[in-house]
Coordinates of C-alpha atoms and ligand atoms in Angstrom, one line a residue:
M1 CA 5.7 12.3 39.1
L2 CA 8.8 10.7 39.9
A3 CA 8.2 10.5 43.4
P4 CA 7.4 6.8 44.6
G5 CA 4.3 6.2 46.7
P6 CA 2.2 3.4 47.6
Q7 CA 0.1 3.7 44.4
H8 CA 3.0 2.4 42.6
R9 CA 3.2 -1.1 44.6
F10 CA 6.8 -0.8 44.7
A11 CA 8.5 -3.6 46.9
F12 CA 12.0 -5.0 47.9
G13 CA 13.2 -8.1 49.5
L14 CA 15.1 -7.4 52.9
W15 CA 17.8 -9.4 51.2
T16 CA 18.1 -7.0 48.5
V17 CA 18.9 -3.4 49.9
G18 CA 20.4 -5.8 53.3
H19 CA 22.9 -7.6 50.9
P20 CA 26.2 -7.5 52.3
G21 CA 28.1 -7.6 49.1
T22 CA 29.4 -11.2 49.4
D23 CA 30.1 -13.1 46.1
P24 CA 32.1 -16.4 45.3
F25 CA 35.4 -14.8 45.5
G26 CA 34.7 -11.7 48.1
A27 CA 33.8 -11.2 51.9
P28 CA 31.2 -8.8 53.0
V29 CA 31.9 -5.4 52.3
R30 CA 28.8 -3.6 54.0
P31 CA 27.3 -4.5 57.8
P32 CA 24.4 -6.3 58.5
L33 CA 21.0 -4.1 58.5
E34 CA 18.2 -4.8 60.8
P35 CA 14.9 -5.6 59.3
G36 CA 13.3 -2.7 61.0
E37 CA 15.8 -0.4 60.0
I38 CA 15.3 -1.3 56.3
V39 CA 11.6 -0.9 56.5
R40 CA 11.9 2.3 57.9
R41 CA 14.2 3.6 55.2
L42 CA 12.1 1.8 52.4
G43 CA 9.0 3.7 53.7
D44 CA 11.2 7.2 53.5
L45 CA 11.4 6.1 50.1
G46 CA 7.8 6.1 49.4
V47 CA 8.0 2.0 49.1
W48 CA 5.0 0.3 49.5
G49 CA 5.9 -3.5 50.2
V50 CA 8.8 -5.5 51.7
S51 CA 9.3 -9.1 51.1
F52 CA 11.7 -11.8 53.0
H53 CA 12.7 -15.3 53.4
D54 CA 12.6 -17.3 56.6
D55 CA 16.0 -16.8 57.4
D56 CA 16.3 -13.1 56.5
L57 CA 13.8 -11.9 59.3
L58 CA 14.7 -14.5 61.7
P59 CA 18.4 -16.3 61.2
P60 CA 18.9 -19.5 62.3
G61 CA 20.2 -19.9 66.0
L62 CA 18.4 -17.1 67.6
S63 CA 17.3 -17.3 71.4
A64 CA 13.7 -17.4 71.8
A65 CA 14.2 -13.7 73.3
E66 CA 16.3 -12.6 70.0
R67 CA 13.3 -14.0 68.0
Q68 CA 11.0 -11.8 69.4
Q69 CA 12.7 -9.0 69.8
R70 CA 13.2 -9.1 65.9
L71 CA 9.5 -9.9 65.2
T72 CA 8.5 -7.1 67.5
G73 CA 10.9 -4.5 66.0
F74 CA 9.7 -5.6 62.4
R75 CA 6.3 -5.4 63.3
K76 CA 6.8 -1.5 64.7
A77 CA 8.6 -0.5 61.9
L78 CA 5.7 -1.8 59.4
D79 CA 2.9 0.0 61.6
A80 CA 4.8 3.2 61.8
T81 CA 5.7 3.2 58.1
G82 CA 2.6 1.5 56.5
V83 CA 4.8 -0.6 54.7
V84 CA 3.1 -4.0 53.7
V85 CA 4.7 -7.4 53.9
S86 CA 4.1 -8.3 50.1
M87 CA 5.5 -12.0 49.9
G88 CA 7.1 -14.3 51.7
T89 CA 9.6 -16.9 50.9
T90 CA 11.7 -20.1 52.3
N91 CA 15.6 -20.2 52.2
L92 CA 16.0 -23.7 50.8
F93 CA 19.4 -23.0 49.4
T94 CA 22.1 -21.7 52.1
H95 CA 22.2 -24.5 54.5
P96 CA 24.5 -27.7 53.7
V97 CA 21.5 -29.7 54.4
F98 CA 20.1 -28.4 50.7
K99 CA 23.3 -28.9 49.0
E100 CA 21.6 -32.3 47.0
G101 CA 18.2 -30.3 46.6
A102 CA 15.3 -29.8 48.6
F103 CA 11.8 -30.8 47.2
T104 CA 13.9 -32.8 44.8
A105 CA 16.2 -34.0 47.1
N106 CA 17.4 -37.8 46.4
D107 CA 17.4 -38.3 50.1
P108 CA 13.5 -38.5 51.3
E109 CA 14.4 -37.4 54.9
I110 CA 15.6 -34.2 53.3
R111 CA 12.5 -33.4 51.6
R112 CA 10.4 -33.9 54.5
Y113 CA 12.5 -31.4 56.6
A114 CA 12.3 -29.0 53.5
L115 CA 8.3 -29.2 53.3
A116 CA 8.2 -28.5 57.1
K117 CA 10.5 -25.8 56.8
V118 CA 8.3 -24.0 54.3
M119 CA 5.1 -24.6 56.3
R120 CA 6.7 -22.9 59.6
S121 CA 7.9 -20.0 57.0
I122 CA 4.4 -20.0 55.3
D123 CA 2.9 -19.5 58.9
L124 CA 5.3 -16.7 59.3
A125 CA 4.5 -14.9 56.0
A126 CA 0.6 -15.3 57.0
E127 CA 1.1 -13.9 60.4
F128 CA 2.3 -10.9 58.4
G129 CA -0.6 -11.0 56.0
A130 CA 1.7 -11.8 52.9
P131 CA -0.7 -12.6 49.8
T132 CA 1.7 -14.0 47.9
Y133 CA 4.5 -16.8 48.8
V134 CA 7.2 -17.5 46.1
F135 CA 9.1 -20.7 45.5
W136 CA 12.5 -20.1 43.9
G137 CA 14.1 -23.8 43.2
G138 CA 17.9 -22.4 44.2
R139 CA 18.9 -26.1 44.6
E140 CA 16.5 -28.0 42.9
G141 CA 18.7 -29.3 40.1
V142 CA 21.7 -31.5 39.4
E143 CA 25.6 -31.4 38.1
A144 CA 26.1 -35.0 37.7
M145 CA 22.9 -36.1 35.2
A146 CA 23.3 -39.7 36.1
A147 CA 22.6 -38.8 39.8
K148 CA 19.0 -37.8 39.5
P149 CA 16.4 -39.1 37.3
A150 CA 14.6 -36.0 35.9
C151 CA 11.1 -37.2 35.6
E152 CA 11.0 -38.4 39.0
A153 CA 12.6 -35.2 40.3
L154 CA 9.5 -33.5 38.6
D155 CA 7.3 -35.7 40.5
R156 CA 8.6 -35.1 43.6
Y157 CA 8.8 -31.1 43.0
R158 CA 5.0 -31.4 42.1
E159 CA 4.4 -33.5 45.3
A160 CA 5.9 -31.0 47.3
I161 CA 3.8 -27.8 45.6
D162 CA 0.4 -30.0 46.0
F163 CA 0.8 -30.5 49.6
L164 CA 1.8 -27.1 50.2
C165 CA -1.4 -25.9 48.4
G166 CA -3.3 -28.2 50.6
Y167 CA -1.5 -27.0 53.7
V168 CA -2.5 -23.4 52.6
R169 CA -6.0 -24.3 51.9
D170 CA -6.2 -26.6 55.4
R171 CA -5.0 -23.4 57.1
E172 CA -7.6 -20.7 54.9
Y173 CA -4.7 -18.3 54.6
P174 CA -5.4 -16.0 51.7
M175 CA -2.4 -17.0 49.6
R176 CA -1.4 -17.7 46.4
F177 CA 1.8 -19.3 45.1
A178 CA 4.5 -17.9 42.3
L179 CA 6.9 -20.0 41.0
E180 CA 10.3 -18.6 39.8
P181 CA 12.4 -20.1 37.0
K182 CA 15.7 -19.8 36.8
P183 CA 18.1 -21.7 34.3
N184 CA 21.3 -22.4 36.2
E185 CA 23.0 -20.9 39.2
P186 CA 23.7 -22.2 41.8
R187 CA 23.3 -25.7 40.3
G188 CA 24.5 -26.6 36.8
D189 CA 20.9 -27.0 35.9
T190 CA 18.0 -25.9 37.5
F191 CA 14.9 -28.1 37.2
L192 CA 11.9 -25.6 35.5
P193 CA 14.3 -23.4 33.8
T194 CA 12.0 -21.1 32.1
I195 CA 8.8 -19.3 32.6
G196 CA 7.8 -21.8 29.4
H197 CA 8.6 -24.6 31.7
M198 CA 6.8 -23.2 34.8
L199 CA 3.7 -22.8 33.1
A200 CA 3.3 -26.3 31.7
F201 CA 4.4 -27.3 34.8
I202 CA 1.7 -25.5 36.7
E203 CA -1.3 -27.1 34.4
T204 CA -0.2 -30.6 36.0
L205 CA -0.7 -29.4 39.9
D206 CA -3.8 -30.4 41.9
Q207 CA -4.6 -26.5 42.5
P208 CA -3.6 -24.8 39.2
A209 CA -5.7 -22.1 39.9
M210 CA -4.0 -20.8 43.3
V211 CA -0.3 -21.4 41.6
G212 CA 1.1 -18.8 38.9
V213 CA 4.7 -17.2 37.9
N214 CA 7.5 -14.8 39.5
P215 CA 9.7 -14.3 36.6
E216 CA 12.6 -12.4 37.0
V217 CA 14.3 -10.1 34.4
A218 CA 18.2 -11.7 35.4
H219 CA 16.8 -15.4 34.7
E220 CA 15.3 -15.2 31.5
T221 CA 18.2 -13.1 30.0
M222 CA 20.5 -15.4 31.2
A223 CA 19.1 -18.1 29.0
G224 CA 19.3 -15.6 26.1
L225 CA 15.4 -15.5 25.9
S226 CA 13.2 -12.0 25.9
F227 CA 11.9 -11.4 29.3
Y228 CA 9.3 -9.3 27.8
H229 CA 8.1 -12.2 25.5
G230 CA 7.8 -14.5 28.7
V231 CA 6.0 -11.8 30.9
A232 CA 3.5 -11.3 27.9
Q233 CA 2.5 -14.9 28.0
A234 CA 2.5 -15.5 31.6
L235 CA 0.1 -12.6 31.6
W236 CA -1.9 -13.6 28.8
A237 CA -2.1 -17.2 30.6
G238 CA -3.4 -14.9 33.7
K239 CA -0.5 -16.5 35.5
L240 CA 1.8 -13.1 36.3
F241 CA 1.2 -13.5 40.1
H242 CA 4.1 -11.6 40.7
I243 CA 7.6 -10.0 39.4
D244 CA 11.5 -9.9 40.3
L245 CA 12.8 -6.7 38.6
N246 CA 16.5 -6.3 38.0
A247 CA 18.9 -6.0 35.3
Q248 CA 21.2 -8.5 33.5
K249 CA 23.7 -8.2 30.8
P250 CA 23.0 -11.5 28.8
G251 CA 25.3 -14.4 28.8
R252 CA 26.5 -13.6 32.4
Y253 CA 25.9 -15.2 36.1
D254 CA 22.8 -13.7 38.0
Q255 CA 24.3 -10.3 37.9
D256 CA 20.8 -8.7 39.9
L257 CA 21.8 -5.3 39.0
R258 CA 19.8 -2.1 39.7
F259 CA 16.1 -2.5 37.7
G260 CA 16.5 -0.5 34.1
S261 CA 20.8 -0.4 34.3
E262 CA 21.3 -2.4 31.2
E263 CA 19.1 -3.4 28.0
V264 CA 17.3 -0.2 28.3
K265 CA 15.0 -1.0 25.4
D266 CA 13.8 -4.3 27.0
A267 CA 13.3 -2.5 30.1
F268 CA 11.1 -0.1 28.6
F269 CA 8.8 -2.5 26.8
L270 CA 8.6 -4.5 30.1
V271 CA 7.0 -1.6 32.1
K272 CA 5.2 -0.3 29.0
L273 CA 3.4 -4.0 29.3
L274 CA 2.7 -4.3 32.8
E275 CA 1.5 -0.6 32.7
E276 CA -0.6 -0.9 30.0
A277 CA -2.0 -4.9 31.0
G278 CA -3.3 -3.4 34.1
Y279 CA -0.9 -5.9 36.1
Q280 CA -1.9 -5.4 39.7
G281 CA 0.7 -7.1 41.4
P282 CA 3.9 -5.8 43.2
R283 CA 6.8 -4.3 41.3
H284 CA 9.1 -6.1 43.3
F285 CA 13.1 -5.4 42.9
D286 CA 14.9 -8.4 43.3
A287 CA 18.3 -6.5 42.8
R288 CA 21.3 -5.6 45.0
P289 CA 23.6 -2.7 45.2
Y290 CA 27.3 -2.7 43.5
R291 CA 29.8 -4.4 45.7
T292 CA 31.6 -1.1 45.2
D293 CA 29.2 0.8 47.2
A294 CA 28.3 1.2 51.0
G295 CA 26.5 3.0 53.3
E296 CA 23.9 5.7 52.0
D297 CA 24.4 4.3 48.5
V298 CA 22.1 1.8 49.2
W299 CA 19.6 4.0 49.3
E300 CA 20.4 5.7 46.0
F301 CA 20.3 2.3 44.6
A302 CA 16.7 1.4 46.0
A303 CA 15.6 5.3 44.6
G304 CA 17.3 4.4 41.4
C305 CA 15.1 1.2 40.8
M306 CA 11.9 3.0 40.9
R307 CA 12.9 6.4 39.6
T308 CA 14.3 4.5 36.4
Y309 CA 10.7 2.2 36.4
L310 CA 8.5 5.4 36.8
I311 CA 10.9 7.5 34.1
L312 CA 10.1 4.4 31.4
A313 CA 6.0 4.3 32.6
D314 CA 6.3 8.3 31.8
K315 CA 7.7 7.2 28.4
A316 CA 5.3 4.8 27.4
R317 CA 2.6 7.6 28.2
R318 CA 4.3 9.5 25.7
F319 CA 4.4 6.5 23.3
A320 CA 0.8 6.3 23.2
V321 CA 0.3 9.9 22.7
D322 CA 3.2 10.6 20.2
G323 CA 1.6 11.2 16.6
D324 CA 4.9 10.0 14.5
I325 CA 4.6 6.9 16.7
Q326 CA 1.4 6.3 16.3
A327 CA 1.3 6.6 12.7
A328 CA 4.6 4.4 12.4
L329 CA 2.4 1.7 14.2
S330 CA -0.1 1.9 11.6
A331 CA 2.2 1.5 9.0
A332 CA 3.6 -1.3 10.4
G333 CA 0.1 -2.8 10.8
A334 CA 0.5 -3.2 14.5
S335 CA -3.1 -2.7 15.5
D336 CA -4.5 -5.1 12.4
L337 CA -3.3 -8.1 14.7
A338 CA -6.2 -7.5 16.8
T339 CA -8.6 -8.4 13.9
P340 CA -9.5 -12.2 14.2
T341 CA -7.8 -14.5 11.1
V342 CA -11.3 -16.5 10.5
G343 CA -13.1 -16.9 13.6
G344 CA -13.9 -20.6 14.9
H345 CA -14.0 -23.3 12.7
T346 CA -17.0 -24.3 10.7
R347 CA -17.1 -26.7 7.4
E348 CA -18.2 -23.7 5.0
A349 CA -15.4 -21.2 6.4
A350 CA -12.9 -24.0 5.6
E351 CA -14.3 -24.5 2.4
K352 CA -15.0 -20.6 1.5
L353 CA -11.5 -20.0 2.6
K354 CA -9.9 -22.9 0.5
A355 CA -11.8 -21.3 -2.3
T356 CA -10.2 -17.9 -2.1
E357 CA -7.8 -16.8 -4.6
F358 CA -4.8 -15.3 -2.7
D359 CA -2.1 -13.5 -4.7
P360 CA 1.0 -14.0 -2.2
D361 CA 3.3 -12.1 -4.6
V362 CA 1.0 -9.1 -4.4
L363 CA 0.8 -9.6 -0.5
A364 CA 4.2 -10.1 -0.4
D365 CA 4.9 -6.6 -1.9
R366 CA 4.2 -4.7 1.3
G367 CA 6.9 -3.0 3.4
Y368 CA 6.3 -2.6 7.0
H369 CA 8.5 0.4 7.5
N370 CA 9.9 -1.2 11.0
E371 CA 13.2 0.6 10.7
R372 CA 11.2 3.9 11.0
L373 CA 9.4 2.9 14.0
D374 CA 12.0 1.4 16.0
Q375 CA 14.0 4.9 15.6
L376 CA 11.4 6.6 16.9
V377 CA 11.7 4.3 20.0
M378 CA 15.0 5.2 19.9
E379 CA 14.6 8.5 19.9
L380 CA 11.8 8.6 22.8
L381 CA 14.2 6.6 24.9
L382 CA 17.2 8.8 24.2
G383 CA 15.3 11.9 24.9
V384 CA 15.2 14.0 21.9
R385 CA 11.3 13.6 21.5
Ligands
GCO1 C1 18.3 -15.5 43.0 C2 16.7 -15.4 43.0 C3 16.2 -15.3 44.5 C4 14.7 -15.6 44.6 C5 14.3 -15.4 46.4 C6 13.0 -15.6 46.4 O1 18.5 -15.8 41.7 O2 18.9 -15.4 44.0 O3 16.3 -14.5 42.3 O4 16.7 -14.1 44.7 O5 14.2 -14.5 43.9 O6 15.1 -16.5 46.9 O7 12.8 -16.7 46.3
MN2 MN1 14.4 -14.0 41.9
MN3 MN1 17.9 -13.9 40.6

């Protein structure tokens, strides 16, 4: 039950297990891993999918022969393991050219360069059959507020996504886009900072149906928001195309910790939500091993992400059949929320409702027993039920 397999649709980015442990204060602590080797090791662990930035698979500056060698090695590892490419994305943040932005750079030449880089990267992702293409706006933001008119920046952001939707349609790639919000880091403020901002932005696009979101645990948590509620709204809107799973302490820099290693109750309700909603997309881990760890521990980290997910999924199944929890849910009135309030508006219904006599004091008398319910959840998670 706790052994990962392709049916679980677990996926990792090449840059996650491959992360060398650099941080703003420290040098690499782990040697680079070759993409083919990453795929083989992930395949051994029961991972279903792998994702990459253009520069992860093909670092800039390779000769034509080196490029070919890396592509062939990657392809062979995919074929040998059955691991699929579940997502592609572009590095629009490392090179100094993007220091002032990519799609929202003030310099139109840099914006055009960014679009050209993305189109080449989309071609690469399509070549490997990636059904989803992610856009994380790493450098799309600003420190000096005066330097970048915010509404024009959104115009340029929309222009870029519209142009790239047009590109994918013209090429007839079976690919959808997933936009990934983040409130800040590396920029002082990032455009489209939360799931809610992103959902509103998508509705303004030329092709809203082909664009959804790729929310990340760490990012909503950094903003002090409930990731669970953000993901629920994305699911409700039919826009959860992809998800980045990791862990994060609130109020910190983007920590990208092993899934479930912080905020366990939040992680539980997230897994419960994804499983019960029948989410079919990748369970994609965008996390990195602790900088203290090296060698084989990288694979402990990857296995840990999946094991915790599966443990929490099992807890969600127990939640559904636990008699005490179900009784506490009834006492809380949880299932009554599914009952429509009044139905659609008619003049008669409105008049009837206005004429009804309510006694708010009687209605207010009821207690909802939420303490008991929450304690039962804690005991389930702490392993005593
Ligand atoms: C981050 C982001 C990235 C993106 C990745 C894919 O905070 O660094 O989460 O890891 O997810 O670039 O677009
Ligand atoms: Mn991410
Ligand atoms: Mn992140």
